[in-house]
mmCIF file of N, CA and C in Angstrom:
data_model
loop_
_atom_site.group_PDB
_atom_site.id
_atom_site.type_symbol
_atom_site.label_atom_id
_atom_site.label_comp_id
_atom_site.label_asym_id
_atom_site.label_seq_id
_atom_site.Cartn_x
_atom_site.Cartn_y
_atom_site.Cartn_z
ATOM 1 N N UNK E 1 18.422 -30.794 10.701
ATOM 2 C CA UNK E 1 17.165 -30.831 11.414
ATOM 3 C C UNK E 1 16.816 -32.273 11.766
ATOM 4 N N UNK E 2 16.299 -32.447 12.947
ATOM 5 C CA UNK E 2 15.863 -33.776 13.338
ATOM 6 C C UNK E 2 14.484 -34.039 12.751
ATOM 7 N N UNK E 3 14.104 -35.307 12.734
ATOM 8 C CA UNK E 3 12.787 -35.658 12.225
ATOM 9 C C UNK E 3 11.681 -35.132 13.132
ATOM 10 N N UNK E 4 11.997 -34.804 14.379
ATOM 11 C CA UNK E 4 11.018 -34.302 15.327
ATOM 12 C C UNK E 4 10.921 -32.783 15.323
ATOM 13 N N UNK E 5 11.688 -32.125 14.480
ATOM 14 C CA UNK E 5 11.675 -30.661 14.448
ATOM 15 C C UNK E 5 10.294 -30.176 14.045
ATOM 16 N N UNK E 6 9.816 -29.159 14.756
ATOM 17 C CA UNK E 6 8.545 -28.526 14.429
ATOM 18 C C UNK E 6 8.797 -27.499 13.339
ATOM 19 N N UNK E 7 7.867 -27.389 12.425
ATOM 20 C CA UNK E 7 8.008 -26.470 11.299
ATOM 21 C C UNK E 7 7.151 -25.237 11.544
ATOM 22 N N UNK E 8 7.792 -24.084 11.528
ATOM 23 C CA UNK E 8 7.117 -22.815 11.782
ATOM 24 C C UNK E 8 7.256 -21.933 10.552
ATOM 25 N N UNK E 9 6.114 -21.457 10.039
ATOM 26 C CA UNK E 9 6.103 -20.524 8.920
ATOM 27 C C UNK E 9 6.060 -19.107 9.484
ATOM 28 N N UNK E 10 7.056 -18.304 9.136
ATOM 29 C CA UNK E 10 7.130 -16.904 9.556
ATOM 30 C C UNK E 10 6.714 -16.043 8.358
ATOM 31 N N UNK E 11 5.680 -15.227 8.556
ATOM 32 C CA UNK E 11 5.171 -14.343 7.503
ATOM 33 C C UNK E 11 5.329 -12.914 8.007
ATOM 34 N N UNK E 12 6.308 -12.207 7.456
ATOM 35 C CA UNK E 12 6.598 -10.853 7.939
ATOM 36 C C UNK E 12 7.355 -10.097 6.858
ATOM 37 N N UNK E 13 6.916 -8.886 6.559
ATOM 38 C CA UNK E 13 7.596 -8.072 5.548
ATOM 39 C C UNK E 13 8.977 -7.613 6.009
ATOM 40 N N UNK E 14 9.207 -7.609 7.316
ATOM 41 C CA UNK E 14 10.475 -7.138 7.868
ATOM 42 C C UNK E 14 11.524 -8.245 7.876
ATOM 43 N N UNK E 15 12.573 -8.059 7.100
ATOM 44 C CA UNK E 15 13.691 -9.018 7.067
ATOM 45 C C UNK E 15 14.286 -9.186 8.459
ATOM 46 N N UNK E 16 14.462 -8.073 9.172
ATOM 47 C CA UNK E 16 15.048 -8.126 10.516
ATOM 48 C C UNK E 16 14.197 -8.981 11.459
ATOM 49 N N UNK E 17 12.893 -8.773 11.456
ATOM 50 C CA UNK E 17 12.019 -9.566 12.328
ATOM 51 C C UNK E 17 12.068 -11.045 11.956
ATOM 52 N N UNK E 18 12.040 -11.349 10.661
ATOM 53 C CA UNK E 18 12.124 -12.751 10.243
ATOM 54 C C UNK E 18 13.446 -13.373 10.680
ATOM 55 N N UNK E 19 14.549 -12.631 10.518
ATOM 56 C CA UNK E 19 15.864 -13.141 10.909
ATOM 57 C C UNK E 19 15.932 -13.434 12.405
ATOM 58 N N UNK E 20 15.415 -12.512 13.215
ATOM 59 C CA UNK E 20 15.443 -12.699 14.672
ATOM 60 C C UNK E 20 14.599 -13.910 15.064
ATOM 61 N N UNK E 21 13.370 -13.977 14.555
ATOM 62 C CA UNK E 21 12.507 -15.116 14.879
ATOM 63 C C UNK E 21 13.117 -16.428 14.415
ATOM 64 N N UNK E 22 13.648 -16.452 13.188
ATOM 65 C CA UNK E 22 14.269 -17.680 12.667
ATOM 66 C C UNK E 22 15.415 -18.129 13.567
ATOM 67 N N UNK E 23 16.273 -17.195 13.945
ATOM 68 C CA UNK E 23 17.419 -17.536 14.795
ATOM 69 C C UNK E 23 16.951 -18.106 16.133
ATOM 70 N N UNK E 24 15.986 -17.446 16.760
ATOM 71 C CA UNK E 24 15.497 -17.909 18.068
ATOM 72 C C UNK E 24 14.789 -19.257 17.962
ATOM 73 N N UNK E 25 13.996 -19.443 16.932
ATOM 74 C CA UNK E 25 13.290 -20.713 16.764
ATOM 75 C C UNK E 25 14.244 -21.840 16.387
ATOM 76 N N UNK E 26 15.234 -21.545 15.540
ATOM 77 C CA UNK E 26 16.227 -22.561 15.180
ATOM 78 C C UNK E 26 17.004 -23.025 16.410
ATOM 79 N N UNK E 27 17.311 -22.102 17.311
ATOM 80 C CA UNK E 27 18.020 -22.464 18.550
ATOM 81 C C UNK E 27 17.214 -23.443 19.400
ATOM 82 N N UNK E 28 15.891 -23.379 19.267
ATOM 83 C CA UNK E 28 15.013 -24.282 20.012
ATOM 84 C C UNK E 28 14.821 -25.616 19.291
ATOM 85 N N UNK E 29 15.497 -25.783 18.151
ATOM 86 C CA UNK E 29 15.408 -27.035 17.409
ATOM 87 C C UNK E 29 14.274 -27.095 16.406
ATOM 88 N N UNK E 30 13.690 -25.955 16.099
ATOM 89 C CA UNK E 30 12.599 -25.905 15.126
ATOM 90 C C UNK E 30 13.146 -25.665 13.728
ATOM 91 N N UNK E 31 12.365 -26.018 12.739
ATOM 92 C CA UNK E 31 12.679 -25.715 11.346
ATOM 93 C C UNK E 31 11.799 -24.535 10.946
ATOM 94 N N UNK E 32 12.379 -23.541 10.300
ATOM 95 C CA UNK E 32 11.590 -22.380 9.930
ATOM 96 C C UNK E 32 11.464 -22.264 8.411
ATOM 97 N N UNK E 33 10.288 -21.847 8.010
ATOM 98 C CA UNK E 33 9.983 -21.476 6.636
ATOM 99 C C UNK E 33 9.653 -19.999 6.729
ATOM 100 N N UNK E 34 9.877 -19.242 5.688
ATOM 101 C CA UNK E 34 9.554 -17.828 5.797
ATOM 102 C C UNK E 34 9.202 -17.218 4.461
ATOM 103 N N UNK E 35 8.427 -16.147 4.563
ATOM 104 C CA UNK E 35 8.090 -15.342 3.395
ATOM 105 C C UNK E 35 7.865 -13.907 3.835
ATOM 106 N N UNK E 36 8.223 -12.986 2.957
ATOM 107 C CA UNK E 36 7.955 -11.575 3.211
ATOM 108 C C UNK E 36 6.611 -11.182 2.609
ATOM 109 N N UNK E 37 6.063 -12.046 1.772
ATOM 110 C CA UNK E 37 4.824 -11.771 1.046
ATOM 111 C C UNK E 37 3.653 -12.521 1.675
ATOM 112 N N UNK E 38 2.773 -11.786 2.329
ATOM 113 C CA UNK E 38 1.641 -12.446 2.981
ATOM 114 C C UNK E 38 0.770 -13.182 1.969
ATOM 115 N N UNK E 39 0.725 -12.678 0.735
ATOM 116 C CA UNK E 39 -0.076 -13.337 -0.292
ATOM 117 C C UNK E 39 0.458 -14.725 -0.632
ATOM 118 N N UNK E 40 1.737 -14.971 -0.386
ATOM 119 C CA UNK E 40 2.342 -16.274 -0.680
ATOM 120 C C UNK E 40 2.145 -17.288 0.443
ATOM 121 N N UNK E 41 1.716 -16.824 1.603
ATOM 122 C CA UNK E 41 1.642 -17.692 2.787
ATOM 123 C C UNK E 41 0.655 -18.843 2.614
ATOM 124 N N UNK E 42 -0.469 -18.589 1.962
ATOM 125 C CA UNK E 42 -1.467 -19.652 1.785
ATOM 126 C C UNK E 42 -0.905 -20.807 0.964
ATOM 127 N N UNK E 43 -0.219 -20.494 -0.128
ATOM 128 C CA UNK E 43 0.360 -21.546 -0.965
ATOM 129 C C UNK E 43 1.449 -22.308 -0.215
ATOM 130 N N UNK E 44 2.266 -21.593 0.554
ATOM 131 C CA UNK E 44 3.315 -22.248 1.346
ATOM 132 C C UNK E 44 2.676 -23.164 2.385
ATOM 133 N N UNK E 45 1.605 -22.682 3.013
ATOM 134 C CA UNK E 45 0.907 -23.494 4.021
ATOM 135 C C UNK E 45 0.348 -24.763 3.394
ATOM 136 N N UNK E 46 -0.282 -24.655 2.237
ATOM 137 C CA UNK E 46 -0.805 -25.841 1.546
ATOM 138 C C UNK E 46 0.303 -26.830 1.205
ATOM 139 N N UNK E 47 1.395 -26.317 0.694
ATOM 140 C CA UNK E 47 2.499 -27.162 0.226
ATOM 141 C C UNK E 47 3.290 -27.770 1.374
ATOM 142 N N UNK E 48 3.583 -26.976 2.407
ATOM 143 C CA UNK E 48 4.517 -27.396 3.450
ATOM 144 C C UNK E 48 3.860 -27.906 4.739
ATOM 145 N N UNK E 49 2.582 -27.582 4.949
ATOM 146 C CA UNK E 49 1.857 -27.997 6.155
ATOM 147 C C UNK E 49 2.673 -27.744 7.432
ATOM 148 N N UNK E 50 2.965 -26.476 7.741
ATOM 149 C CA UNK E 50 3.744 -26.176 8.950
ATOM 150 C C UNK E 50 2.967 -26.554 10.212
ATOM 151 N N UNK E 51 3.685 -26.683 11.318
ATOM 152 C CA UNK E 51 3.059 -26.987 12.606
ATOM 153 C C UNK E 51 2.487 -25.737 13.252
ATOM 154 N N UNK E 52 2.947 -24.550 12.814
ATOM 155 C CA UNK E 52 2.473 -23.286 13.366
ATOM 156 C C UNK E 52 2.807 -22.174 12.380
ATOM 157 N N UNK E 53 1.959 -21.141 12.362
ATOM 158 C CA UNK E 53 2.202 -19.969 11.529
ATOM 159 C C UNK E 53 2.336 -18.757 12.434
ATOM 160 N N UNK E 54 3.358 -17.937 12.195
ATOM 161 C CA UNK E 54 3.509 -16.646 12.865
ATOM 162 C C UNK E 54 3.375 -15.601 11.769
ATOM 163 N N UNK E 55 2.331 -14.768 11.869
ATOM 164 C CA UNK E 55 2.016 -13.819 10.801
ATOM 165 C C UNK E 55 1.937 -12.403 11.349
ATOM 166 N N UNK E 56 2.695 -11.506 10.752
ATOM 167 C CA UNK E 56 2.626 -10.089 11.122
ATOM 168 C C UNK E 56 1.511 -9.447 10.310
ATOM 169 N N UNK E 57 0.409 -9.119 10.982
ATOM 170 C CA UNK E 57 -0.746 -8.555 10.282
ATOM 171 C C UNK E 57 -0.449 -7.178 9.709
ATOM 172 N N UNK E 58 0.545 -6.495 10.243
ATOM 173 C CA UNK E 58 0.896 -5.177 9.721
ATOM 174 C C UNK E 58 1.556 -5.273 8.344
ATOM 175 N N UNK E 59 1.928 -6.494 7.929
ATOM 176 C CA UNK E 59 2.479 -6.717 6.591
ATOM 177 C C UNK E 59 1.370 -6.836 5.548
ATOM 178 N N UNK E 60 0.127 -6.941 6.020
ATOM 179 C CA UNK E 60 -1.030 -7.122 5.141
ATOM 180 C C UNK E 60 -1.593 -5.757 4.767
ATOM 181 N N UNK E 61 -1.441 -5.379 3.510
ATOM 182 C CA UNK E 61 -1.933 -4.089 3.034
ATOM 183 C C UNK E 61 -3.290 -4.205 2.345
ATOM 184 N N UNK E 62 -3.889 -5.388 2.387
ATOM 185 C CA UNK E 62 -5.194 -5.579 1.754
ATOM 186 C C UNK E 62 -6.286 -4.884 2.580
ATOM 187 N N UNK E 63 -7.411 -4.547 1.935
ATOM 188 C CA UNK E 63 -8.508 -3.914 2.680
ATOM 189 C C UNK E 63 -8.980 -4.795 3.830
ATOM 190 N N UNK E 64 -9.147 -4.188 5.001
ATOM 191 C CA UNK E 64 -9.633 -4.888 6.194
ATOM 192 C C UNK E 64 -8.806 -6.120 6.557
ATOM 193 N N UNK E 65 -7.526 -6.110 6.227
ATOM 194 C CA UNK E 65 -6.633 -7.251 6.521
ATOM 195 C C UNK E 65 -7.209 -8.562 5.995
ATOM 196 N N UNK E 66 -7.805 -8.499 4.827
ATOM 197 C CA UNK E 66 -8.473 -9.654 4.233
ATOM 198 C C UNK E 66 -7.542 -10.859 4.071
ATOM 199 N N UNK E 67 -6.304 -10.629 3.640
ATOM 200 C CA UNK E 67 -5.385 -11.749 3.392
ATOM 201 C C UNK E 67 -5.012 -12.434 4.706
ATOM 202 N N UNK E 68 -4.804 -11.659 5.765
ATOM 203 C CA UNK E 68 -4.515 -12.247 7.081
ATOM 204 C C UNK E 68 -5.703 -13.075 7.552
ATOM 205 N N UNK E 69 -6.908 -12.548 7.366
ATOM 206 C CA UNK E 69 -8.116 -13.270 7.764
ATOM 207 C C UNK E 69 -8.240 -14.577 6.991
ATOM 208 N N UNK E 70 -7.980 -14.536 5.691
ATOM 209 C CA UNK E 70 -8.044 -15.753 4.877
ATOM 210 C C UNK E 70 -6.996 -16.775 5.325
ATOM 211 N N UNK E 71 -5.802 -16.298 5.655
ATOM 212 C CA UNK E 71 -4.757 -17.201 6.144
ATOM 213 C C UNK E 71 -5.169 -17.825 7.472
ATOM 214 N N UNK E 72 -5.741 -17.024 8.359
ATOM 215 C CA UNK E 72 -6.200 -17.545 9.656
ATOM 216 C C UNK E 72 -7.303 -18.579 9.467
ATOM 217 N N UNK E 73 -8.212 -18.339 8.541
ATOM 218 C CA UNK E 73 -9.271 -19.314 8.258
ATOM 219 C C UNK E 73 -8.691 -20.600 7.691
ATOM 220 N N UNK E 74 -7.735 -20.462 6.780
ATOM 221 C CA UNK E 74 -7.075 -21.643 6.213
ATOM 222 C C UNK E 74 -6.377 -22.437 7.308
ATOM 223 N N UNK E 75 -5.671 -21.739 8.193
ATOM 224 C CA UNK E 75 -4.985 -22.409 9.299
ATOM 225 C C UNK E 75 -5.986 -23.135 10.186
ATOM 226 N N UNK E 76 -7.099 -22.484 10.485
ATOM 227 C CA UNK E 76 -8.130 -23.087 11.321
ATOM 228 C C UNK E 76 -8.691 -24.355 10.676
ATOM 229 N N UNK E 77 -8.991 -24.288 9.389
ATOM 230 C CA UNK E 77 -9.517 -25.464 8.679
ATOM 231 C C UNK E 77 -8.503 -26.607 8.649
ATOM 232 N N UNK E 78 -7.217 -26.267 8.627
ATOM 233 C CA UNK E 78 -6.151 -27.279 8.574
ATOM 234 C C UNK E 78 -5.651 -27.673 9.958
ATOM 235 N N UNK E 79 -6.272 -27.122 11.003
ATOM 236 C CA UNK E 79 -5.871 -27.374 12.389
ATOM 237 C C UNK E 79 -4.413 -26.988 12.633
ATOM 238 N N UNK E 80 -4.003 -25.859 12.059
ATOM 239 C CA UNK E 80 -2.659 -25.321 12.258
ATOM 240 C C UNK E 80 -2.791 -24.086 13.135
ATOM 241 N N UNK E 81 -2.158 -24.077 14.310
ATOM 242 C CA UNK E 81 -2.223 -22.876 15.145
ATOM 243 C C UNK E 81 -1.556 -21.692 14.447
ATOM 244 N N UNK E 82 -2.074 -20.501 14.725
ATOM 245 C CA UNK E 82 -1.509 -19.290 14.138
ATOM 246 C C UNK E 82 -1.394 -18.231 15.222
ATOM 247 N N UNK E 83 -0.269 -17.528 15.211
ATOM 248 C CA UNK E 83 -0.051 -16.380 16.085
ATOM 249 C C UNK E 83 -0.012 -15.163 15.177
ATOM 250 N N UNK E 84 -0.907 -14.212 15.432
ATOM 251 C CA UNK E 84 -0.952 -12.999 14.621
ATOM 252 C C UNK E 84 -0.337 -11.867 15.429
ATOM 253 N N UNK E 85 0.674 -11.230 14.841
ATOM 254 C CA UNK E 85 1.366 -10.110 15.466
ATOM 255 C C UNK E 85 0.818 -8.810 14.905
ATOM 256 N N UNK E 86 0.733 -7.792 15.745
ATOM 257 C CA UNK E 86 0.357 -6.477 15.245
ATOM 258 C C UNK E 86 -1.051 -6.074 15.596
ATOM 259 N N UNK E 87 -1.622 -5.260 14.735
ATOM 260 C CA UNK E 87 -2.921 -4.656 14.969
ATOM 261 C C UNK E 87 -4.021 -5.471 14.313
ATOM 262 N N UNK E 88 -5.093 -5.721 15.060
ATOM 263 C CA UNK E 88 -6.252 -6.418 14.507
ATOM 264 C C UNK E 88 -7.509 -5.615 14.784
ATOM 265 N N UNK E 89 -8.454 -5.687 13.867
ATOM 266 C CA UNK E 89 -9.769 -5.109 14.135
ATOM 267 C C UNK E 89 -10.418 -5.906 15.262
ATOM 268 N N UNK E 90 -11.320 -5.278 15.987
ATOM 269 C CA UNK E 90 -11.989 -5.963 17.104
ATOM 270 C C UNK E 90 -12.845 -7.130 16.653
ATOM 271 N N UNK E 91 -13.368 -7.072 15.424
ATOM 272 C CA UNK E 91 -14.240 -8.138 14.932
ATOM 273 C C UNK E 91 -13.492 -9.192 14.123
ATOM 274 N N UNK E 92 -12.157 -9.177 14.186
ATOM 275 C CA UNK E 92 -11.339 -10.104 13.401
ATOM 276 C C UNK E 92 -11.549 -11.535 13.888
ATOM 277 N N UNK E 93 -11.880 -12.418 12.999
ATOM 278 C CA UNK E 93 -12.068 -13.827 13.313
ATOM 279 C C UNK E 93 -11.263 -14.639 12.320
ATOM 280 N N UNK E 94 -10.814 -15.833 12.620
ATOM 281 C CA UNK E 94 -11.080 -16.663 13.789
ATOM 282 C C UNK E 94 -10.015 -16.564 14.871
ATOM 283 N N UNK E 95 -9.316 -15.469 14.966
ATOM 284 C CA UNK E 95 -8.244 -15.336 15.945
ATOM 285 C C UNK E 95 -8.830 -15.059 17.331
ATOM 286 N N UNK E 96 -8.398 -15.839 18.310
ATOM 287 C CA UNK E 96 -8.808 -15.577 19.684
ATOM 288 C C UNK E 96 -7.794 -14.626 20.313
ATOM 289 N N UNK E 97 -8.166 -14.037 21.435
ATOM 290 C CA UNK E 97 -7.254 -13.116 22.127
ATOM 291 C C UNK E 97 -5.913 -13.784 22.424
ATOM 292 N N UNK E 98 -5.923 -15.054 22.765
ATOM 293 C CA UNK E 98 -4.701 -15.757 23.120
ATOM 294 C C UNK E 98 -3.756 -15.978 21.957
ATOM 295 N N UNK E 99 -4.278 -15.838 20.725
ATOM 296 C CA UNK E 99 -3.466 -16.070 19.538
ATOM 297 C C UNK E 99 -2.986 -14.774 18.899
ATOM 298 N N UNK E 100 -3.219 -13.659 19.575
ATOM 299 C CA UNK E 100 -2.846 -12.346 19.059
ATOM 300 C C UNK E 100 -1.799 -11.729 19.978
ATOM 301 N N UNK E 101 -0.748 -11.173 19.406
ATOM 302 C CA UNK E 101 0.298 -10.488 20.165
ATOM 303 C C UNK E 101 0.409 -9.074 19.619
ATOM 304 N N UNK E 102 0.031 -8.096 20.446
ATOM 305 C CA UNK E 102 0.071 -6.701 20.024
ATOM 306 C C UNK E 102 1.517 -6.206 19.989
ATOM 307 N N UNK E 103 1.740 -5.199 19.172
ATOM 308 C CA UNK E 103 3.049 -4.543 19.120
ATOM 309 C C UNK E 103 3.017 -3.332 20.029
ATOM 310 N N UNK E 104 4.109 -2.943 20.582
ATOM 311 C CA UNK E 104 5.411 -3.618 20.504
ATOM 312 C C UNK E 104 5.426 -4.848 21.405
ATOM 313 N N UNK E 105 6.161 -5.857 21.001
ATOM 314 C CA UNK E 105 6.272 -7.081 21.785
ATOM 315 C C UNK E 105 7.745 -7.368 22.028
ATOM 316 N N UNK E 106 7.988 -8.224 23.019
ATOM 317 C CA UNK E 106 9.342 -8.684 23.312
ATOM 318 C C UNK E 106 9.471 -10.101 22.775
ATOM 319 N N UNK E 107 10.621 -10.406 22.212
ATOM 320 C CA UNK E 107 10.812 -11.708 21.581
ATOM 321 C C UNK E 107 10.782 -12.861 22.574
ATOM 322 N N UNK E 108 11.286 -12.658 23.801
ATOM 323 C CA UNK E 108 11.294 -13.740 24.793
ATOM 324 C C UNK E 108 9.900 -14.300 25.040
ATOM 325 N N UNK E 109 8.935 -13.462 25.454
ATOM 326 C CA UNK E 109 7.573 -13.963 25.662
ATOM 327 C C UNK E 109 6.933 -14.518 24.387
ATOM 328 N N UNK E 110 7.246 -13.929 23.237
ATOM 329 C CA UNK E 110 6.696 -14.433 21.981
ATOM 330 C C UNK E 110 7.208 -15.844 21.703
ATOM 331 N N UNK E 111 8.498 -16.064 21.880
ATOM 332 C CA UNK E 111 9.060 -17.402 21.657
ATOM 333 C C UNK E 111 8.457 -18.406 22.639
ATOM 334 N N UNK E 112 8.279 -18.005 23.914
ATOM 335 C CA UNK E 112 7.645 -18.906 24.898
ATOM 336 C C UNK E 112 6.224 -19.254 24.454
ATOM 337 N N UNK E 113 5.484 -18.290 23.955
ATOM 338 C CA UNK E 113 4.121 -18.528 23.471
ATOM 339 C C UNK E 113 4.139 -19.509 22.297
ATOM 340 N N UNK E 114 5.054 -19.298 21.365
ATOM 341 C CA UNK E 114 5.180 -20.187 20.213
ATOM 342 C C UNK E 114 5.511 -21.606 20.673
ATOM 343 N N UNK E 115 6.482 -21.723 21.567
ATOM 344 C CA UNK E 115 6.869 -23.048 22.065
ATOM 345 C C UNK E 115 5.713 -23.726 22.797
ATOM 346 N N UNK E 116 4.944 -22.940 23.562
ATOM 347 C CA UNK E 116 3.786 -23.490 24.268
ATOM 348 C C UNK E 116 2.748 -24.010 23.268
ATOM 349 N N UNK E 117 2.506 -23.237 22.220
ATOM 350 C CA UNK E 117 1.533 -23.668 21.211
ATOM 351 C C UNK E 117 2.028 -24.894 20.453
ATOM 352 N N UNK E 118 3.307 -24.964 20.169
ATOM 353 C CA UNK E 118 3.867 -26.133 19.507
ATOM 354 C C UNK E 118 3.788 -27.352 20.424
ATOM 355 N N UNK E 119 4.070 -27.140 21.707
ATOM 356 C CA UNK E 119 4.018 -28.239 22.676
ATOM 357 C C UNK E 119 2.627 -28.811 22.836
ATOM 358 N N UNK E 120 1.614 -27.984 22.682
ATOM 359 C CA UNK E 120 0.240 -28.466 22.837
ATOM 360 C C UNK E 120 -0.192 -29.332 21.657
ATOM 361 N N UNK E 121 0.599 -29.362 20.612
ATOM 362 C CA UNK E 121 0.283 -30.209 19.434
ATOM 363 C C UNK E 121 0.816 -31.624 19.588
ATOM 364 N N UNK E 122 1.598 -31.876 20.627
ATOM 365 C CA UNK E 122 2.150 -33.232 20.836
ATOM 366 C C UNK E 122 1.074 -34.221 21.214
#
């Protein structure tokens, strides 16, 4: 990895989805961190300070997607962009419409969105 590599934390219970995202992001020169446990994402974010978080909200089995909401708030406080994949309640905050990708999604547009968000951090 180069010193300029962007660090992306992938939070998804699906091994296949994490593998695909990691492969596509690595090809773009990014460094990926990953976890299948959404509950572990906050500690990883504190420790590793990624440049972006990609979180599958459907991996969150907590009531009202509480853990995803807490992760999004943590990211917001740390000025780390977050892309939330999957289903969200209409009143879910602090995620804006532009930071949410509904399922089913295609990986090409998702990777372009991630790269655009990473590029805006330069």
